[in-house]
JSON list of C-alpha atoms in Angstrom, two decimals:
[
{"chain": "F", "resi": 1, "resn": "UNK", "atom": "CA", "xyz": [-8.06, 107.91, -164.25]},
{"chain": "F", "resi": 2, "resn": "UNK", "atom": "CA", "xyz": [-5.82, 107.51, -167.08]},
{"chain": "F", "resi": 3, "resn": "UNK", "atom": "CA", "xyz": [-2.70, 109.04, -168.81]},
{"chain": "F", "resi": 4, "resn": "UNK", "atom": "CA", "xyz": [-1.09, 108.59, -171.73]},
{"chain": "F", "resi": 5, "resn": "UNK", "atom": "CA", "xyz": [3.00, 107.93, -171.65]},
{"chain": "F", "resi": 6, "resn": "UNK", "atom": "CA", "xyz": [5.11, 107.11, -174.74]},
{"chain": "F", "resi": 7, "resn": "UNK", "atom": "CA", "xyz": [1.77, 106.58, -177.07]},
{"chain": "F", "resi": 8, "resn": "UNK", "atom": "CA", "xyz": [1.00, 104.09, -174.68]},
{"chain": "F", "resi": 9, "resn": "UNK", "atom": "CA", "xyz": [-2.71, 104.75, -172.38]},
{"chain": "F", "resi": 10, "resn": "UNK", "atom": "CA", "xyz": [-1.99, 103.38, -168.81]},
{"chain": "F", "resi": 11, "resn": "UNK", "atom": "CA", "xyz": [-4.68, 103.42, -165.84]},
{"chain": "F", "resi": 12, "resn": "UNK", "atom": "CA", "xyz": [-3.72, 105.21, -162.48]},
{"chain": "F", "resi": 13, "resn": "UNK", "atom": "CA", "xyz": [-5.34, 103.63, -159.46]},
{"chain": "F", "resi": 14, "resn": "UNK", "atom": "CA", "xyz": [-5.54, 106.86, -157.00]},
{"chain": "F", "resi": 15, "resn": "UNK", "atom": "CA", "xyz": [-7.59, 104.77, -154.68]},
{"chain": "F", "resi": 16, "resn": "UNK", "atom": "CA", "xyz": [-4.85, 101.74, -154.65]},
{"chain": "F", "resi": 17, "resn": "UNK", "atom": "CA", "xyz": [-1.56, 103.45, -153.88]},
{"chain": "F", "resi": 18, "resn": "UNK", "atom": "CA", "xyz": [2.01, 101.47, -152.88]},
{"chain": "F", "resi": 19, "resn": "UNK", "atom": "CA", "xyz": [3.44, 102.72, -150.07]},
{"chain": "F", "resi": 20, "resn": "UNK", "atom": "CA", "xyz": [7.65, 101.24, -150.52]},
{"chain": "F", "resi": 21, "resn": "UNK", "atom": "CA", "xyz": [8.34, 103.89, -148.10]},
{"chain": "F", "resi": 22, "resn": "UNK", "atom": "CA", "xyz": [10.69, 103.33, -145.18]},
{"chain": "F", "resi": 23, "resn": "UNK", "atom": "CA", "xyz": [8.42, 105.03, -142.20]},
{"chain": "F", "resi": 24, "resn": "UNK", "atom": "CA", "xyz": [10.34, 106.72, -139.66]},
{"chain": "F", "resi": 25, "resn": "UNK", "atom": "CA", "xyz": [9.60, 106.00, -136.11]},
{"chain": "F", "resi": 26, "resn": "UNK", "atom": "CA", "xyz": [10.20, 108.90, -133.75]},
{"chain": "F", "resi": 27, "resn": "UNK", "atom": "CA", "xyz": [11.03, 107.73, -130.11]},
{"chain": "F", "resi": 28, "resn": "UNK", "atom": "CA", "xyz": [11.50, 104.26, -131.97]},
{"chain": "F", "resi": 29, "resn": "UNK", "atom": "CA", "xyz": [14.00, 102.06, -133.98]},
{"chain": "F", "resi": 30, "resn": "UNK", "atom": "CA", "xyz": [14.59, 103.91, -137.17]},
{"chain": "F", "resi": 31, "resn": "UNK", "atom": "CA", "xyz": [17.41, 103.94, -139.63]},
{"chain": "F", "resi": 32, "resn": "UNK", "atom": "CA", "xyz": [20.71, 105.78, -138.64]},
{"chain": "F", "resi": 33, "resn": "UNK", "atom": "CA", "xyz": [23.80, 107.31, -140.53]},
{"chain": "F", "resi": 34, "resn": "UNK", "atom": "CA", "xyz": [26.53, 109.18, -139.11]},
{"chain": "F", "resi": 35, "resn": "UNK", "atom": "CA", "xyz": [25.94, 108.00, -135.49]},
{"chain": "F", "resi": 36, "resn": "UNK", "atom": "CA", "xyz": [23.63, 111.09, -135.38]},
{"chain": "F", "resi": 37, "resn": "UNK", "atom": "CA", "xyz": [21.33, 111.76, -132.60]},
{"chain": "F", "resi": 38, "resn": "UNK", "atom": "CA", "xyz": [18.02, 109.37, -133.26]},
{"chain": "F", "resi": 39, "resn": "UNK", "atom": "CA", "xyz": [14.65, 111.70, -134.34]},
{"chain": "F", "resi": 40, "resn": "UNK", "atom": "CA", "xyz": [12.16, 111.74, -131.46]},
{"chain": "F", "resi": 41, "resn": "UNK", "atom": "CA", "xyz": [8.85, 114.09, -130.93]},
{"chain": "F", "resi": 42, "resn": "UNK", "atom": "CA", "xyz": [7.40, 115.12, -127.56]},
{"chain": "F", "resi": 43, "resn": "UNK", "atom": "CA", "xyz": [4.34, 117.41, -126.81]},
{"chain": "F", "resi": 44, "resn": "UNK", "atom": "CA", "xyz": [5.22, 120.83, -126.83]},
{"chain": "F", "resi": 45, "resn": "UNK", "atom": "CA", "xyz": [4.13, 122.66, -123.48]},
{"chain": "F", "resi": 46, "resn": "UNK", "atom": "CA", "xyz": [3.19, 126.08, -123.03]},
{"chain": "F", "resi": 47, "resn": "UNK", "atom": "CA", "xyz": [1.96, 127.62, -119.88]},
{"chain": "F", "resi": 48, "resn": "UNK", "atom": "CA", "xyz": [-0.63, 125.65, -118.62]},
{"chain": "F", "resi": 49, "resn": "UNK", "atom": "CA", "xyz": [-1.44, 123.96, -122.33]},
{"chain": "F", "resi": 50, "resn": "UNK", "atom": "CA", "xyz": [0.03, 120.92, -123.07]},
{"chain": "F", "resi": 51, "resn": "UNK", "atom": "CA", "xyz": [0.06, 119.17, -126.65]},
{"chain": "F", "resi": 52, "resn": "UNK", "atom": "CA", "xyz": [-0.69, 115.84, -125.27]},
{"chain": "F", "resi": 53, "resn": "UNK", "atom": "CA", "xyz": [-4.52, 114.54, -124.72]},
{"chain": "F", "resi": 54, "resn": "UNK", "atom": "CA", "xyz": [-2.85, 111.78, -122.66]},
{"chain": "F", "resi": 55, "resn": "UNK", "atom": "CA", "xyz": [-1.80, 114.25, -120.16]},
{"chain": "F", "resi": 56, "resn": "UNK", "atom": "CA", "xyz": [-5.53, 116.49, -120.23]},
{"chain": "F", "resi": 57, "resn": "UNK", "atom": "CA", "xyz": [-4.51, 118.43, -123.32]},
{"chain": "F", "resi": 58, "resn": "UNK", "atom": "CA", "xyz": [-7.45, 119.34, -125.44]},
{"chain": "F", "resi": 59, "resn": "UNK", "atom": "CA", "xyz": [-5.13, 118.00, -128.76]},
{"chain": "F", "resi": 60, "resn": "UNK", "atom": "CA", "xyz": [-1.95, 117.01, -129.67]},
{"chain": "F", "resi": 61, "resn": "UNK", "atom": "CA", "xyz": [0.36, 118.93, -130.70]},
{"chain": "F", "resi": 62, "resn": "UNK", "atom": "CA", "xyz": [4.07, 117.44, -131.51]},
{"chain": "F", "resi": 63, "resn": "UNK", "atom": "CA", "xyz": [7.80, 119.14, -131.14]},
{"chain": "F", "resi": 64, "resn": "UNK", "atom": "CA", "xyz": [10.00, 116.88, -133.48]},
{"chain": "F", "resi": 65, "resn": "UNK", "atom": "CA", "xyz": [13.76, 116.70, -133.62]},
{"chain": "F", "resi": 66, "resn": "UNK", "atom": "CA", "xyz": [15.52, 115.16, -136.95]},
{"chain": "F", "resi": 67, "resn": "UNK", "atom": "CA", "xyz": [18.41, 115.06, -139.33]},
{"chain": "F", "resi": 68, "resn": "UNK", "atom": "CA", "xyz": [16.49, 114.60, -142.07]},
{"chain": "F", "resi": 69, "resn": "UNK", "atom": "CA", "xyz": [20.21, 113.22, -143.77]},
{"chain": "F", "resi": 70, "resn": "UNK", "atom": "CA", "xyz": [20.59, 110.86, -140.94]},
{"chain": "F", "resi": 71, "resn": "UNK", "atom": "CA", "xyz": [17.61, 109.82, -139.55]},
{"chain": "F", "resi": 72, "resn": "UNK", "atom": "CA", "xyz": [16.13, 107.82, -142.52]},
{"chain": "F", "resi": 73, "resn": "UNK", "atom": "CA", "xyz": [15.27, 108.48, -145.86]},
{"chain": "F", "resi": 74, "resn": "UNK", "atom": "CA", "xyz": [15.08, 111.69, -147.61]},
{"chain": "F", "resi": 75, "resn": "UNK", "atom": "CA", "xyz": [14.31, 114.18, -150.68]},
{"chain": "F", "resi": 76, "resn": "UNK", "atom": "CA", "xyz": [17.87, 116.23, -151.98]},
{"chain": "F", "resi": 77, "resn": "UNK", "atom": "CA", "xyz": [18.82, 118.21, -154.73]},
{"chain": "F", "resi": 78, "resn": "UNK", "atom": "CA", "xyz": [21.68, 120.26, -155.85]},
{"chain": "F", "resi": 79, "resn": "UNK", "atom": "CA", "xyz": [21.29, 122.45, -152.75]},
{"chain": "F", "resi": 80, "resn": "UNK", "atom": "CA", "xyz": [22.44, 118.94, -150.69]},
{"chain": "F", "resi": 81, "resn": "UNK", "atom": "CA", "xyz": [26.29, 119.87, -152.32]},
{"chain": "F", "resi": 82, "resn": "UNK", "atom": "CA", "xyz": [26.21, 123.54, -153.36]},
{"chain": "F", "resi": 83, "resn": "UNK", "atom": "CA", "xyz": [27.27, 126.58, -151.45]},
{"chain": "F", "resi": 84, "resn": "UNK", "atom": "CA", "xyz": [24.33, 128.11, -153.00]},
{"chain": "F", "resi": 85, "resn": "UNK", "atom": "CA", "xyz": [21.08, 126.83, -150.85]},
{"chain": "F", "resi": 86, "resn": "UNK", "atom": "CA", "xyz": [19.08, 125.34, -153.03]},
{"chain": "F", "resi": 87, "resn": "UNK", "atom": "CA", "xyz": [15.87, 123.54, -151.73]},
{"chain": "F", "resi": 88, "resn": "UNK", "atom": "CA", "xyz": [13.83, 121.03, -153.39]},
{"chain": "F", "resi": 89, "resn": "UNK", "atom": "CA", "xyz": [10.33, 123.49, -153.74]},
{"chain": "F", "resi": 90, "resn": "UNK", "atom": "CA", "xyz": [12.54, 125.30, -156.10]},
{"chain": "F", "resi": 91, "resn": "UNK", "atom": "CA", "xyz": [13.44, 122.84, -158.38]},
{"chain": "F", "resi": 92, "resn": "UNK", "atom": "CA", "xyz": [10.76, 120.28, -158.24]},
{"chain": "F", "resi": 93, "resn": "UNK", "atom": "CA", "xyz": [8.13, 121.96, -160.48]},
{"chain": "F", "resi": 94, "resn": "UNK", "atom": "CA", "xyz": [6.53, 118.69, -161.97]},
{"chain": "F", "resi": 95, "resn": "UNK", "atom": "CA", "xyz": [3.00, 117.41, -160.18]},
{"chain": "F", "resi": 96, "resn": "UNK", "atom": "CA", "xyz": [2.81, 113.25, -161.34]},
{"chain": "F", "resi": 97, "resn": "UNK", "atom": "CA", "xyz": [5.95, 111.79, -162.85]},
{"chain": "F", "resi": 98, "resn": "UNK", "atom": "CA", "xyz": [5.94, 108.79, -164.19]},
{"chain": "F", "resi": 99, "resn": "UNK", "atom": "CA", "xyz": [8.75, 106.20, -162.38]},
{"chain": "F", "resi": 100, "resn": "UNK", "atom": "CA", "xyz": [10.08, 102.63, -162.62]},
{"chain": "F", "resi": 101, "resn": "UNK", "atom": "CA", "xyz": [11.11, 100.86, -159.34]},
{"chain": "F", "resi": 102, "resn": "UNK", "atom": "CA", "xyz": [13.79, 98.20, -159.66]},
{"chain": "F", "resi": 103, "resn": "UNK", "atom": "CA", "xyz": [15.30, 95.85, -157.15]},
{"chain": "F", "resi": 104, "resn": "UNK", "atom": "CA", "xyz": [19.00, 94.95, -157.40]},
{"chain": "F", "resi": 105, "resn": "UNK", "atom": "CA", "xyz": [21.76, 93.36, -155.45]},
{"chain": "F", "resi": 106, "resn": "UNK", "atom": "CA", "xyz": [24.21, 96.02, -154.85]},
{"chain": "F", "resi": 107, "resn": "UNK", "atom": "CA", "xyz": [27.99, 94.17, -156.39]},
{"chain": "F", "resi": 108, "resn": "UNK", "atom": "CA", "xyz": [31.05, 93.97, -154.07]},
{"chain": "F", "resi": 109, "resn": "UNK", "atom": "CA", "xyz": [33.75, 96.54, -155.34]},
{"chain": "F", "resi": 110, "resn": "UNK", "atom": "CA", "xyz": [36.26, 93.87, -155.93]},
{"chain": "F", "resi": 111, "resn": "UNK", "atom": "CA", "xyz": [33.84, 92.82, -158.23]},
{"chain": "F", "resi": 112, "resn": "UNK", "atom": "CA", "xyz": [34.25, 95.90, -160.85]},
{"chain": "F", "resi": 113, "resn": "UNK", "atom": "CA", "xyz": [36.58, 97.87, -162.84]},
{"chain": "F", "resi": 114, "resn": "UNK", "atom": "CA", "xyz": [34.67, 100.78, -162.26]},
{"chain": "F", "resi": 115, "resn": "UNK", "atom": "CA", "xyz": [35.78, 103.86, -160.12]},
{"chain": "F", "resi": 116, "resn": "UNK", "atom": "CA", "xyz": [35.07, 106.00, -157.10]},
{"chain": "F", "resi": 117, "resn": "UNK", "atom": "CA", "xyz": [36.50, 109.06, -155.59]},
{"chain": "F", "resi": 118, "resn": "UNK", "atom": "CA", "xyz": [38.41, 108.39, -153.36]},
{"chain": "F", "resi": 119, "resn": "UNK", "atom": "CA", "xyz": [39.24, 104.98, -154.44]},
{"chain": "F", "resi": 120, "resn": "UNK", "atom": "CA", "xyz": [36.53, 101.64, -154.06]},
{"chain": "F", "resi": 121, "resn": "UNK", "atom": "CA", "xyz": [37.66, 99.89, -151.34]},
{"chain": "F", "resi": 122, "resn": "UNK", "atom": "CA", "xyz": [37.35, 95.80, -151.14]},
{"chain": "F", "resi": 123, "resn": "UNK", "atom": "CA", "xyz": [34.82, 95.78, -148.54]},
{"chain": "F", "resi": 124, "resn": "UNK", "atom": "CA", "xyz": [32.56, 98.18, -150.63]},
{"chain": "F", "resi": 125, "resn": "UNK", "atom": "CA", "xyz": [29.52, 97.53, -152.40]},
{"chain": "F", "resi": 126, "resn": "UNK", "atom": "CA", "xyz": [28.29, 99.59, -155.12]},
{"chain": "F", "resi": 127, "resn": "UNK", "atom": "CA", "xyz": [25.64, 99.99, -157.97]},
{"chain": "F", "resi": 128, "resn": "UNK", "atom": "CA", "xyz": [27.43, 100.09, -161.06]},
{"chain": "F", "resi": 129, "resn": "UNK", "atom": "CA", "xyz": [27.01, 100.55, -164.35]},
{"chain": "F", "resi": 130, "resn": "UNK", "atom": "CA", "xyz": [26.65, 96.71, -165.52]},
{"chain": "F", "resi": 131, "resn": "UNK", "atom": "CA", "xyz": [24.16, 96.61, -163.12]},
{"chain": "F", "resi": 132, "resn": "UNK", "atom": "CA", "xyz": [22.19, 99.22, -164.35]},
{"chain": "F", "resi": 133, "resn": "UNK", "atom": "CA", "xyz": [22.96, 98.51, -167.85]},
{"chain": "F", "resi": 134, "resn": "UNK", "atom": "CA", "xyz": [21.14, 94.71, -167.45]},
{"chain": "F", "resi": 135, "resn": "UNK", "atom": "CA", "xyz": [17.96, 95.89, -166.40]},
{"chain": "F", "resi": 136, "resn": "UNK", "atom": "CA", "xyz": [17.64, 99.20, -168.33]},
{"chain": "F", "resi": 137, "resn": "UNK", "atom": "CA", "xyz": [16.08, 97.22, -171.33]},
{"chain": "F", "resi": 138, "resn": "UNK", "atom": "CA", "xyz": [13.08, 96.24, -169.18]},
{"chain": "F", "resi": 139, "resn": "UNK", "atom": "CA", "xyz": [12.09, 99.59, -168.60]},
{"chain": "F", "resi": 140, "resn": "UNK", "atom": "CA", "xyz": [9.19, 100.92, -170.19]},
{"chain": "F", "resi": 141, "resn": "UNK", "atom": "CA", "xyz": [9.57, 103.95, -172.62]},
{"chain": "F", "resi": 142, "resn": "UNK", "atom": "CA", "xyz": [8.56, 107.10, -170.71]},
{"chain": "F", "resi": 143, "resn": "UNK", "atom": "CA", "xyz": [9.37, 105.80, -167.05]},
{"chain": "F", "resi": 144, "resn": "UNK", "atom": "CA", "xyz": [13.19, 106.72, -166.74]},
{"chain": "F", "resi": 145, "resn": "UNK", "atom": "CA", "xyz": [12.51, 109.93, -165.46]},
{"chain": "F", "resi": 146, "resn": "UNK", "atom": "CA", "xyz": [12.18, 108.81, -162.26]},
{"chain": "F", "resi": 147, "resn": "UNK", "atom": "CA", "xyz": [14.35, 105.91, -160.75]},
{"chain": "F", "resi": 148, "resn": "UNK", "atom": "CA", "xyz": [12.98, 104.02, -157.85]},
{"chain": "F", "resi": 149, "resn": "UNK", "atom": "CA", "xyz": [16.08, 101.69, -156.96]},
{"chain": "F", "resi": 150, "resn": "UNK", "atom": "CA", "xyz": [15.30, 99.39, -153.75]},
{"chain": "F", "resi": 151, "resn": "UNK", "atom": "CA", "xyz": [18.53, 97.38, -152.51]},
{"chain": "F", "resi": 152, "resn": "UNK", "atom": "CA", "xyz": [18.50, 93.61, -151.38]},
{"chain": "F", "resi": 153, "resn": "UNK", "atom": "CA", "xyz": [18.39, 92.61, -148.54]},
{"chain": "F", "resi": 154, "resn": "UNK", "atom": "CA", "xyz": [14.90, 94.03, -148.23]},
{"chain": "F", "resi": 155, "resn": "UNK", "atom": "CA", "xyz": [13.98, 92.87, -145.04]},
{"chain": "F", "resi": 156, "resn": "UNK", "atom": "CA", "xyz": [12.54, 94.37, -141.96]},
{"chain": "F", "resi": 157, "resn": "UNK", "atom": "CA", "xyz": [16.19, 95.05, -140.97]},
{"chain": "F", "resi": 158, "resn": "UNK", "atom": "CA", "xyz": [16.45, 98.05, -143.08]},
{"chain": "F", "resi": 159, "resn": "UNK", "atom": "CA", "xyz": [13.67, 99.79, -141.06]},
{"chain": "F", "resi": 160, "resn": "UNK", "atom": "CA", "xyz": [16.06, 100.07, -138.12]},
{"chain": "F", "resi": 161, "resn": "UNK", "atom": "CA", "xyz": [19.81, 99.83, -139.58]},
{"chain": "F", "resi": 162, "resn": "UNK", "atom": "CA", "xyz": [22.50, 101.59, -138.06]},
{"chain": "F", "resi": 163, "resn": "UNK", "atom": "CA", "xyz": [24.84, 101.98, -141.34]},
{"chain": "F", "resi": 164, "resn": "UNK", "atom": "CA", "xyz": [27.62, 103.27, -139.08]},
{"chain": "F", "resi": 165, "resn": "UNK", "atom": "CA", "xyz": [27.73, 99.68, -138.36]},
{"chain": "F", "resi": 166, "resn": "UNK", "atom": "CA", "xyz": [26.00, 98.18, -141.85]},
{"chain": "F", "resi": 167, "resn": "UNK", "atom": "CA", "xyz": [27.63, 100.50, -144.47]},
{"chain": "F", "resi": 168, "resn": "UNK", "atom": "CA", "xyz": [25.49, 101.81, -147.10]},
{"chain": "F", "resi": 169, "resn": "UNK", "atom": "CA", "xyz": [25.81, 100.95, -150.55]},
{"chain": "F", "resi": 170, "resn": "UNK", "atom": "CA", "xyz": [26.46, 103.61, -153.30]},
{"chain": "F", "resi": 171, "resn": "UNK", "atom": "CA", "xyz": [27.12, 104.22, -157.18]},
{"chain": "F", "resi": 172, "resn": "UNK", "atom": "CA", "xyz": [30.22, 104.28, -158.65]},
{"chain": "F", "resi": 173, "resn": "UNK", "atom": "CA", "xyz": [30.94, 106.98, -161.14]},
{"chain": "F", "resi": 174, "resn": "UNK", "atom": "CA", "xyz": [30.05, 105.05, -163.89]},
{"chain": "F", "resi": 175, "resn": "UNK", "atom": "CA", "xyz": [26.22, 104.14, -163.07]},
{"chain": "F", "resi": 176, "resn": "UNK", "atom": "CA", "xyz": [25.52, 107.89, -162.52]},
{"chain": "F", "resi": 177, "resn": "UNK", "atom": "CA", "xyz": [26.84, 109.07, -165.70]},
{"chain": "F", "resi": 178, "resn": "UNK", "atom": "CA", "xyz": [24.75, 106.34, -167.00]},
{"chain": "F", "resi": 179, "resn": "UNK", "atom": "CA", "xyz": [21.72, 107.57, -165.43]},
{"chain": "F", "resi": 180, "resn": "UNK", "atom": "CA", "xyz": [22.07, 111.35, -166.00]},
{"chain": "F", "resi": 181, "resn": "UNK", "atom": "CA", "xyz": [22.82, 109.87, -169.85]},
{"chain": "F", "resi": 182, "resn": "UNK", "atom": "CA", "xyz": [19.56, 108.53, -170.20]},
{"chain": "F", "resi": 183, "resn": "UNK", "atom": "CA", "xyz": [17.79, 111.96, -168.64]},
{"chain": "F", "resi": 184, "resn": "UNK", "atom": "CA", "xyz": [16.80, 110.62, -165.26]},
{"chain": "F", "resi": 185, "resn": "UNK", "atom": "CA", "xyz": [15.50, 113.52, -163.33]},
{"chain": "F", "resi": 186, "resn": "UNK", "atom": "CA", "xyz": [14.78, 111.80, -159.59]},
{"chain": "F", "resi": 187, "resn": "UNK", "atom": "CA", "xyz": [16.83, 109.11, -158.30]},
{"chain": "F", "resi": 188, "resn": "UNK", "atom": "CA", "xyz": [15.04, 107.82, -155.40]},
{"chain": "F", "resi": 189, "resn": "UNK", "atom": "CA", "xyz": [16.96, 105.21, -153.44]},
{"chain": "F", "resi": 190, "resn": "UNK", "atom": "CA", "xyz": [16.47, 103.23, -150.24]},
{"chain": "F", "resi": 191, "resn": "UNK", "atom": "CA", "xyz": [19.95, 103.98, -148.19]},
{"chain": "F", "resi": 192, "resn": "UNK", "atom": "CA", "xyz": [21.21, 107.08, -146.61]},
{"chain": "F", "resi": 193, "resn": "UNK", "atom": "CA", "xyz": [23.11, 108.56, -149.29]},
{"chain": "F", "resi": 194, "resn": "UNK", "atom": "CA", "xyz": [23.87, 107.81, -153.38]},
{"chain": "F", "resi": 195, "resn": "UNK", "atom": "CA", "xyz": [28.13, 108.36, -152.36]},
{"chain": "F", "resi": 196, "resn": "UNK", "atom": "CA", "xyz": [30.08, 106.62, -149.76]},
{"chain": "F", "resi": 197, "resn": "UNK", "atom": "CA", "xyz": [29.68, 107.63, -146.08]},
{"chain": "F", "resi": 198, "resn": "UNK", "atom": "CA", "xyz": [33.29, 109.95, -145.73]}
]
């Protein structure tokens, strides 16, 4: 398959996909946020059926429990900080959209000039705007709509961080003004939240 982006003819490998997603484990070590209760899945039981061929159920059939905010990584939209309840079918109309994945070091606020609401604290780390602005010339033309951003350290660790403990990185004011000025539609990140945990 191909498409064209930007005058430019690219080939999509359908067959060959990249899975950079952060699995979550239910019963098992998964990320955390908030201290929340961890997500976990157990046959559901009815009667004399139960959802579990382990235990002489004809097929399995699983009851999950998650805080899909707090229990690893998620999809939002303007619904996540709205009165109005907005969900993410009613927004996200696109099929296929084009996307760049970067890796960068998130910067410790004592680092930067730039702000946060409430105030950056020493012990903070943030993406900023310098940050953003050094690798933005690499992208390709077409694939800003969608921002892949993937923090270091990207080790196992992350599959399993308790960020009540580990806190999460986030973007100062500046970086997202820089983003929503260059029309990026999805921001896609690899931590909890794009603010500060408060």
């Amino acid at each position: 398959m191909h498409i064209d982006i930007a005058q430019r003819r690219y080939a999509v490998r359908l067959d060959a996909p990249l899975d950079i997603s952060i699995p979550l484990r239910f019963n098992g070590e998964q990320p955390n946020f908030f201290n929340a209760p961890r997500a976990t899945a157990q046959p559901f039981e009815s009667g004399s059926f139960s959802g579990d061929t382990r235990r002489g159920g004809s097929c399995n059939v699983e009851m999950y429990r998650l805080i899909p905010h707090c229990n690893g990584t998620h999809t939002e939209c303007a619904g996540h900080i709205t009165h109005e309840r907005v969900s993410l079918r009613n927004v996200l109309q696109t099929g296929f959209v084009p996307a760049t994945l970067v890796t960068l070091v998130p910067e410790p606020a004592r680092q930067t000039s730039e702000s946060y609401e409430p105030d950056l604290q020493p012990q903070d780390r943030v993406i900023t705007r310098r940050l953003l602005q050094h690798i933005w010339p690499r992208l390709r033309p077409g694939f800003g709509i969608a921002f892949i951003l993937r923090t270091h350290p990207n080790d196992a660790e992350k599959r399993r961080r308790d960020y009540s403990k580990h806190p999460a990185p986030f973007f100062t004011l500046e970086a997202m003004d820089f983003l929503n000025d260059r029309g990026v539609e999805h921001l896609l990140v690899d931590f909890p939240s794009i603010d500060r945990a408060n």
